[in-house]
Each structure stands twice: as C-alpha cells, then as structure tokens.
Short mmCIF file of C-alpha atoms and ligand atoms in Angstrom, two decimals:
data_model
loop_
_atom_site.label_atom_id
_atom_site.label_comp_id
_atom_site.label_asym_id
_atom_site.label_seq_id
_atom_site.Cartn_x
_atom_site.Cartn_y
_atom_site.Cartn_z
CA UNK A 7 165.81 121.27 52.32
CA UNK A 8 163.69 124.45 52.26
CA UNK A 9 163.37 126.04 55.68
CA UNK A 10 160.28 128.20 56.04
CA UNK A 11 159.25 128.25 59.70
CA UNK A 12 161.86 129.11 62.30
CA UNK A 13 161.38 128.22 65.96
CA UNK A 14 163.38 130.11 68.57
CA UNK A 15 163.72 128.93 72.19
CA UNK A 16 164.58 131.83 74.52
CA UNK A 17 163.31 135.39 73.99
CA UNK A 18 166.25 137.16 75.67
CA UNK A 19 168.52 139.60 73.88
CA UNK A 20 169.78 136.97 71.39
CA UNK A 21 166.50 135.09 70.82
CA UNK A 22 164.60 138.34 70.23
CA UNK A 23 167.32 139.56 67.86
CA UNK A 24 167.27 136.31 65.86
CA UNK A 25 163.45 136.45 65.72
CA UNK A 26 163.60 140.01 64.37
CA UNK A 27 166.17 139.17 61.68
CA UNK A 28 164.31 136.00 60.61
CA UNK A 29 160.96 137.83 60.39
CA UNK A 30 162.59 140.77 58.54
CA UNK A 31 163.92 138.23 56.04
CA UNK A 32 160.37 136.96 55.34
CA UNK A 33 160.34 133.79 57.48
CA UNK A 34 157.53 132.75 59.83
CA UNK A 35 158.82 132.71 63.40
CA UNK A 36 157.64 130.95 66.55
CA UNK A 37 159.29 132.50 69.62
CA UNK A 38 159.03 130.84 73.02
CA UNK A 39 160.37 131.32 76.55
CA UNK A 40 159.63 130.00 80.02
CA UNK A 41 156.92 132.57 80.80
CA UNK A 42 154.87 135.35 79.23
CA UNK A 43 156.86 138.11 80.97
CA UNK A 44 160.07 137.01 79.18
CA UNK A 45 158.22 136.83 75.85
CA UNK A 46 156.78 140.31 76.40
CA UNK A 47 160.27 141.71 77.08
CA UNK A 48 161.52 140.08 73.86
CA UNK A 49 158.60 141.46 71.81
CA UNK A 50 159.11 144.90 73.32
CA UNK A 51 162.79 144.93 72.35
CA UNK A 52 161.87 143.87 68.80
CA UNK A 53 159.24 146.65 68.69
CA UNK A 54 161.79 149.27 69.83
CA UNK A 55 164.35 148.09 67.32
CA UNK A 56 161.85 148.15 64.42
CA UNK A 57 160.69 151.64 65.48
CA UNK A 58 164.26 152.92 65.18
CA UNK A 59 164.60 151.35 61.70
CA UNK A 60 161.37 153.13 60.66
CA UNK A 61 162.70 156.43 62.06
CA UNK A 62 165.88 155.96 60.01
CA UNK A 63 163.79 155.21 56.87
CA UNK A 64 165.27 151.71 56.62
CA UNK A 65 161.79 150.20 56.90
CA UNK A 66 158.26 151.55 56.29
CA UNK A 67 155.66 151.32 59.07
CA UNK A 68 153.72 148.82 56.95
CA UNK A 69 156.83 146.63 56.57
CA UNK A 70 157.42 146.82 60.32
CA UNK A 71 153.83 145.69 60.94
CA UNK A 72 154.31 142.80 58.50
CA UNK A 73 157.47 141.77 60.36
CA UNK A 74 155.62 141.72 63.69
CA UNK A 75 152.73 139.76 62.15
CA UNK A 76 155.15 137.00 61.11
CA UNK A 77 156.16 136.37 64.76
CA UNK A 78 153.92 134.17 66.91
CA UNK A 79 154.77 133.27 70.49
CA UNK A 80 154.15 130.64 73.14
CA UNK A 81 155.35 129.54 76.55
CA UNK A 82 157.09 126.16 76.69
CA UNK A 83 158.25 124.41 73.56
CA UNK A 84 155.04 122.64 72.52
CA UNK A 85 154.58 124.91 69.48
CA UNK A 86 158.00 123.98 68.08
CA UNK A 87 156.55 120.84 66.42
CA UNK A 88 155.52 122.89 63.38
CA UNK A 89 159.01 124.32 62.71
CA UNK A 90 161.51 123.30 60.01
CA UNK A 91 164.40 124.43 62.19
CA UNK A 92 164.55 125.39 65.87
CA UNK A 93 167.30 127.73 67.05
CA UNK A 94 167.90 127.36 70.79
CA UNK A 95 168.93 130.67 72.41
CA UNK A 96 168.30 129.94 76.10
CA UNK A 97 170.71 130.75 78.94
CA UNK A 98 174.36 129.62 78.59
CA UNK A 99 174.03 126.57 80.84
CA UNK A 100 174.80 123.08 79.57
CA UNK A 101 172.24 121.29 81.79
CA UNK A 102 169.47 123.68 80.63
CA UNK A 103 170.42 123.25 76.98
CA UNK A 104 170.62 119.44 77.24
CA UNK A 105 167.13 119.34 78.71
CA UNK A 106 165.81 121.61 75.92
CA UNK A 107 167.42 119.44 73.22
CA UNK A 108 165.90 116.27 74.73
CA UNK A 109 162.45 117.93 74.77
CA UNK A 110 162.82 119.32 71.24
CA UNK A 111 163.88 115.88 70.00
CA UNK A 112 160.65 114.40 71.40
CA UNK A 113 158.45 117.29 70.20
CA UNK A 114 159.72 117.93 66.66
CA UNK A 115 159.43 115.97 63.42
CA UNK A 116 162.50 113.78 62.72
CA UNK A 117 163.26 116.13 59.79
CA UNK A 118 163.49 119.27 61.93
CA UNK A 119 166.99 120.70 62.26
CA UNK A 120 167.94 121.55 65.86
CA UNK A 121 170.42 124.44 66.07
CA UNK A 122 172.01 126.10 69.08
CA UNK A 123 173.17 129.68 69.47
CA UNK A 124 175.47 128.66 72.33
CA UNK A 125 178.54 130.86 72.74
CA UNK A 126 180.85 128.07 73.81
CA UNK A 127 179.19 124.79 74.85
CA UNK A 128 179.99 121.59 72.93
CA UNK A 129 177.54 121.17 70.03
CA UNK A 130 178.74 117.57 69.80
CA UNK A 131 177.52 116.86 73.36
CA UNK A 132 174.15 118.56 72.71
CA UNK A 133 173.78 116.51 69.50
CA UNK A 134 174.43 113.33 71.50
CA UNK A 135 171.35 114.11 73.64
CA UNK A 136 169.09 113.56 70.61
CA UNK A 137 168.07 110.70 68.34
CA UNK A 138 169.05 112.86 65.30
CA UNK A 139 172.64 113.93 66.01
CA UNK A 140 173.30 114.40 62.27
CA UNK A 141 170.59 117.13 62.26
CA UNK A 142 172.09 119.16 65.16
CA UNK A 143 174.35 122.15 64.46
CA UNK A 144 175.63 125.39 65.99
CA UNK A 145 174.37 128.70 64.59
CA UNK A 146 176.26 131.31 66.60
CA UNK A 147 174.94 134.82 65.96
CA UNK A 148 176.71 137.91 67.30
CA UNK A 149 175.20 140.58 69.55
CA UNK A 150 173.27 142.71 68.60
CA UNK A 151 171.91 140.27 66.01
CA UNK A 152 170.25 142.82 63.68
CA UNK A 153 173.54 144.73 63.40
CA UNK A 154 176.34 142.18 63.34
CA UNK A 155 177.16 140.42 60.06
CA UNK A 156 178.81 137.21 61.31
CA UNK A 157 177.28 133.81 62.01
CA UNK A 158 179.64 131.01 63.04
CA UNK A 159 178.12 127.80 61.61
CA UNK A 160 179.48 125.09 63.89
CA UNK A 161 179.68 121.49 62.78
CA UNK A 162 179.27 118.98 65.58
CA UNK A 163 181.24 115.77 65.03
CA UNK A 164 177.93 114.18 63.91
CA UNK A 165 176.50 117.02 61.71
CA UNK A 166 175.68 115.97 58.14
CA UNK A 167 176.91 117.98 55.14
CA UNK A 168 173.28 118.45 53.98
CA UNK A 169 172.33 120.08 57.28
CA UNK A 170 175.48 122.22 57.20
CA UNK A 171 174.59 123.42 53.67
CA UNK A 172 170.95 124.19 54.64
CA UNK A 173 171.99 126.21 57.70
CA UNK A 174 174.69 128.08 55.77
CA UNK A 175 172.06 129.00 53.15
CA UNK A 176 169.68 130.08 55.94
CA UNK A 177 172.33 132.39 57.46
CA UNK A 178 172.79 133.93 54.00
CA UNK A 179 169.02 134.33 53.61
CA UNK A 180 169.12 136.27 56.91
CA UNK A 181 171.62 138.65 55.24
CA UNK A 182 174.51 137.32 57.33
CA UNK A 183 178.00 136.07 56.46
CA UNK A 184 178.39 132.44 57.61
CA UNK A 185 181.82 131.11 58.57
CA UNK A 186 182.46 127.35 58.71
CA UNK A 187 183.80 126.47 62.17
CA UNK A 188 184.56 123.10 63.77
CA UNK A 189 183.21 122.36 67.25
CA UNK A 190 185.68 123.16 70.08
CA UNK A 191 185.24 125.09 73.37
CA UNK A 192 184.37 128.73 72.55
CA UNK A 193 184.58 127.99 68.79
CA UNK A 194 186.65 130.78 67.17
CA UNK A 195 184.94 134.05 68.16
CA UNK A 196 184.83 133.49 71.90
CA UNK A 197 188.12 131.54 72.03
CA UNK A 198 189.72 134.85 71.03
CA UNK A 199 187.32 137.46 72.47
CA UNK A 200 186.66 136.17 75.99
CA UNK A 201 190.30 135.74 77.10
CA UNK A 202 190.80 139.39 76.05
CA UNK A 203 187.78 140.48 78.12
CA UNK A 204 188.96 138.32 81.04
CA UNK A 205 192.41 139.96 80.83
CA UNK A 206 190.74 143.39 80.98
CA UNK A 207 188.96 142.24 84.16
CA UNK A 208 192.35 141.18 85.60
CA UNK A 209 193.74 144.66 84.78
CA UNK A 210 190.83 146.20 86.71
CA UNK A 211 191.16 143.71 89.58
CA UNK A 212 194.90 144.42 89.91
CA UNK A 213 194.23 148.18 89.99
CA UNK A 214 196.16 149.02 86.81
CA UNK A 215 193.48 151.49 85.69
CA UNK A 216 189.78 152.24 86.13
CA UNK A 217 187.10 150.54 84.02
CA UNK A 218 186.69 153.72 81.97
CA UNK A 219 190.44 153.98 81.39
CA UNK A 220 190.80 150.32 80.38
CA UNK A 221 187.96 150.75 77.87
CA UNK A 222 189.52 153.98 76.57
CA UNK A 223 192.88 152.24 76.01
CA UNK A 224 191.27 149.62 73.79
CA UNK A 225 188.94 152.04 71.97
CA UNK A 226 191.51 154.72 71.17
CA UNK A 227 194.57 152.48 71.08
CA UNK A 228 193.18 149.53 69.13
CA UNK A 229 190.20 151.15 67.35
CA UNK A 230 187.77 148.79 69.06
CA UNK A 231 184.22 150.20 68.77
CA UNK A 232 183.58 149.36 72.43
CA UNK A 233 185.96 148.80 75.33
CA UNK A 234 186.23 145.20 76.62
CA UNK A 235 184.48 145.93 79.93
CA UNK A 236 181.58 147.75 78.24
CA UNK A 237 181.37 144.83 75.82
CA UNK A 238 181.29 142.38 78.75
CA UNK A 239 178.38 144.39 80.18
CA UNK A 240 176.60 144.15 76.83
CA UNK A 241 177.16 140.38 76.51
CA UNK A 242 176.12 139.78 80.15
CA UNK A 243 178.66 138.96 82.87
CA UNK A 244 176.91 135.65 83.62
CA UNK A 245 177.36 134.64 79.98
CA UNK A 246 181.03 135.81 80.02
CA UNK A 247 181.71 133.75 83.15
CA UNK A 248 180.00 130.67 81.68
CA UNK A 249 182.10 130.94 78.53
CA UNK A 250 185.36 131.30 80.51
CA UNK A 251 184.42 128.24 82.56
CA UNK A 252 183.72 126.27 79.37
CA UNK A 253 187.17 127.25 78.03
CA UNK A 254 188.85 126.45 81.36
CA UNK A 255 187.11 123.09 81.78
CA UNK A 256 187.36 122.21 78.09
CA UNK A 257 191.09 122.83 77.60
CA UNK A 258 192.23 122.15 81.20
CA UNK A 259 194.60 125.08 80.72
CA UNK A 260 195.07 127.63 83.54
CA UNK A 261 195.41 130.45 81.02
CA UNK A 262 191.60 130.38 80.75
CA UNK A 263 190.86 130.71 84.49
CA UNK A 264 188.14 133.34 85.01
CA UNK A 265 189.22 136.37 87.05
CA UNK A 266 187.79 136.21 90.58
CA UNK A 267 186.32 139.70 90.08
CA UNK A 268 184.17 138.39 87.23
CA UNK A 269 182.91 135.60 89.50
CA UNK A 270 182.20 138.09 92.31
CA UNK A 271 180.23 140.44 90.01
CA UNK A 272 178.03 137.52 88.95
CA UNK A 273 177.63 136.35 92.57
CA UNK A 274 176.47 139.87 93.46
CA UNK A 275 173.93 139.90 90.62
CA UNK A 276 175.83 142.65 88.75
CA UNK A 277 175.28 141.11 85.32
CA UNK A 278 175.87 144.17 83.13
CA UNK A 279 173.26 146.03 81.10
CA UNK A 280 170.51 143.49 81.75
CA UNK A 281 170.68 144.14 85.53
CA UNK A 282 171.58 147.85 85.29
CA UNK A 283 175.09 147.40 86.71
CA UNK A 284 178.24 145.51 85.79
CA UNK A 285 181.64 147.09 85.26
CA UNK A 286 179.73 150.29 84.44
CA UNK A 287 176.37 151.58 85.69
CA UNK A 288 173.29 151.90 83.52
CA UNK A 289 170.83 154.08 85.35
CA UNK A 290 169.09 155.13 82.15
CA UNK A 291 168.79 151.79 80.33
CA UNK A 292 169.52 152.14 76.63
CA UNK A 293 168.99 149.32 74.20
CA UNK A 294 172.25 147.70 73.04
CA UNK A 295 171.37 148.31 69.39
CA UNK A 296 171.21 152.08 69.83
CA UNK A 297 174.51 152.10 71.69
CA UNK A 298 176.37 150.43 68.87
CA UNK A 299 174.63 152.23 66.02
CA UNK A 300 175.09 155.55 67.78
CA UNK A 301 178.85 155.04 67.82
CA UNK A 302 179.46 154.48 64.12
CA UNK A 303 179.90 150.77 64.59
CA UNK A 304 181.59 149.21 61.55
CA UNK A 305 178.78 146.68 61.12
CA UNK A 306 175.91 149.10 61.52
CA UNK A 307 174.57 148.39 58.02
CA UNK A 308 171.15 146.74 58.18
CA UNK A 309 170.19 144.51 55.31
CA UNK A 310 166.46 145.11 55.70
P1 NAD B 430 169.44 136.22 78.11
O1 NAD B 430 169.73 136.00 79.56
O2 NAD B 430 169.20 137.60 77.60
O3 NAD B 430 168.17 135.34 77.65
C1 NAD B 430 168.06 133.95 77.89
C2 NAD B 430 166.58 133.60 77.82
O4 NAD B 430 166.46 132.18 77.86
C3 NAD B 430 165.78 134.16 79.02
O5 NAD B 430 164.69 134.93 78.54
C4 NAD B 430 165.34 132.90 79.76
O6 NAD B 430 164.07 133.04 80.38
C5 NAD B 430 165.29 131.90 78.61
N1 NAD B 430 165.32 130.51 79.05
C6 NAD B 430 166.09 129.94 80.02
N2 NAD B 430 165.78 128.63 80.11
C7 NAD B 430 164.82 128.37 79.18
C8 NAD B 430 164.09 127.20 78.83
N3 NAD B 430 164.29 126.02 79.42
N4 NAD B 430 163.17 127.30 77.82
C9 NAD B 430 162.95 128.49 77.21
N5 NAD B 430 163.61 129.64 77.52
C10 NAD B 430 164.53 129.57 78.50
O7 NAD B 430 170.66 135.52 77.33
P2 NAD B 430 171.22 135.86 75.86
O8 NAD B 430 172.29 136.88 76.00
O9 NAD B 430 170.06 136.08 74.93
O10 NAD B 430 171.95 134.47 75.51
C11 NAD B 430 171.22 133.37 75.01
C12 NAD B 430 172.19 132.40 74.36
O11 NAD B 430 172.89 133.07 73.29
C13 NAD B 430 173.27 131.87 75.31
O12 NAD B 430 173.59 130.55 74.95
C14 NAD B 430 174.44 132.79 75.02
O13 NAD B 430 175.68 132.23 75.34
C15 NAD B 430 174.28 132.98 73.51
N6 NAD B 430 174.92 134.18 72.98
C16 NAD B 430 174.92 135.34 73.71
C17 NAD B 430 175.54 136.47 73.18
C18 NAD B 430 175.55 137.75 73.97
O14 NAD B 430 176.30 138.67 73.60
N7 NAD B 430 174.78 137.88 75.02
C19 NAD B 430 176.13 136.42 71.90
C20 NAD B 430 176.08 135.23 71.16
C21 NAD B 430 175.47 134.10 71.72
#
C-alpha cells in the first residue's frame, strides 16, 4: 500500500517532530491538536528547527519553505479522513488515546492505517477499540524526532503483516531505522530506559548526590550524551511517570514502582523543559534539538 498523506494527532514535541520529518521526506502532512494555540506552538517549533537546518546549510531556504507548505493543520480530527495513515501522538494517557482511536475509526476510510506513537501503552488494547484491529500498529519515534534514528515498529496481537511491512517501509522513507518489536508494556526502549531514569530519581530522593552530580556520573562514567535526570526533563516528567505506571501496572512487579519524588514533581506541575522546571531549571528555554545537537550527540546526523 502506498502511503502519501500522513495525519498526525497531537502537535506537541513529538507530533511536531514527526510532522517535520514526514514533510522533509516529501509527504503531505495534516497536523491537528485540540486548539489553535497548541498547533501554533507545534508550527513554531518546526519553524525554529528548519531555520537551524538552513543555518547549518543542511537545507536551502526554498526547501524549508516547501517543507512548511506540505503541512496543513486543523483543530479536532475531522480532517484526518483524507489520510492514508494517521499517527497518534497525543498525551500519554490510555483513556485519551482510546477515545482518539474510536473517533479516528469512525472518521477514516476502512483502508487507513491507525498508528500510535505511545511510549508504553498496549497497542493491542488500542487496536481492540477499533473495527480494524489488523490495521492498528505502534510507530514509536524517539525524541527529538528529527535527530534520532530509531523507530520501534510495534506489532499489536492483531496487526497484519501487510500493515507491518507498509509501516516499516514508511519509517525507512522517513530516513529512520525501524526495529521490529512485539507489544508489551514499555516495548523495548522504555522497558530499559525508564527504570534507569527512575533509579536516578531514587538516588536523588535518597540524597546520594545532587541532580547535577547524578547526571555527571552517567555522562562521564557511561558516555551517555545526557544525564538521566536531564533526559527525564526532556521527555517530560508527566510522560516518565505515565510510562512507569504502565510498567508497574502491566507487569505487577514492584521493581517498576515510580519513585515518590517523580510523582511529587508531576503533582507540583514541575514537568521538565516544557514547564521550565523539573529536576533542573530552564529559565532561558532552549529547544531540545539544539541541546542535543550542540553536545555532539551520536545521532545528530540529519537525513534531509
Ligand atoms: P506533549 O505534552 O508535548 O504533547 C501532547 C499533545 O497532545 C499536546 O499538544 C496536547 O494538546 C495534545 N492532545 C492531547 N489530547 C488530544 C486530543 N484528544 N486530540 C488531539 N491532541 C491532543 O507530549 P509529547 O512529548 O509530544 O508526547 C506525545 C506522545 O508521544 C505520548 O504518547 C508520549 O508518550 C509519546 N512519546 C514521547 C516521547 C518524549 O520524549 N516526550 C518520546 C517518544 C514517544
């Protein structure tokens, strides 16, 4: 199946990043969110990212304008009917995602593939909300999307091989490296990454070292490009907490219990970069892309 028009639900840091990569790869994109303010923030982050690529001579101004012209927007999901595939990138909340999948199922042609960028939630359960479970799949991009090479392509129990092959080919057309992963809480990436971040939060909570020192240990000791607490701030502490809860509930294993400090940060509204404060403070907000590219990140190559 040839996929030409890509719908994206959610214009936050991931949805905007996916929109940019899809448009840079020549696809038509329809980007939607709950309201115009969220769409404007998404478009502004795409604009800033493209400007930096032009400054680095990775893109001409004309190419950047073409990329922007391939992205159309709308509030609500009523414009998703025209898309060959819709990638859901809304907040990491199962009830929200189930409602979106039910609406997309009603709105879209029976042929449309419905993908989710969820970090951890069961793709099998989201597929079961639709009348086309064989056409539902996980497409888990990494943050920041224009920089990171990996896409976990997650088969729900119901996903057909044809849909899996189409989505794998789409990830490759986006210049990414797809990895075939079976549906389970947290998949592979976050099954490994989030317990490490959660353990770093425990180290902070127990007073073993400061946030800066914990991040320094992992950067200088393990050659991680970012410390785990700075990475948690980049991901969003609300998203980190949701993923830990999915692991905890999914495996019923106390080793996945979220640290109380992570819960308290979220309760206080300290969500990381997106709120200006998490484990670190961000008085002068810098876009996540510039942070990683400015630090010689191993995946800083851009394929466009
Ligand atoms: P975000 O908070 O930056 O953006 C979420 C967006 O979804 C917001 O703009 C919100 O208004 C919108 N939204 C919420 N409900 C909606 C609805 N019903 N319809 C349309 N839009 C809606 O979050 P994010 O970091 O972009 O994460 C989005 C998804 O991607 C989550 O499932 C998350 O787990 C996943 N993800 C995040 C990361 C990361 O590092 N942050 C990495 C990989 C995957």
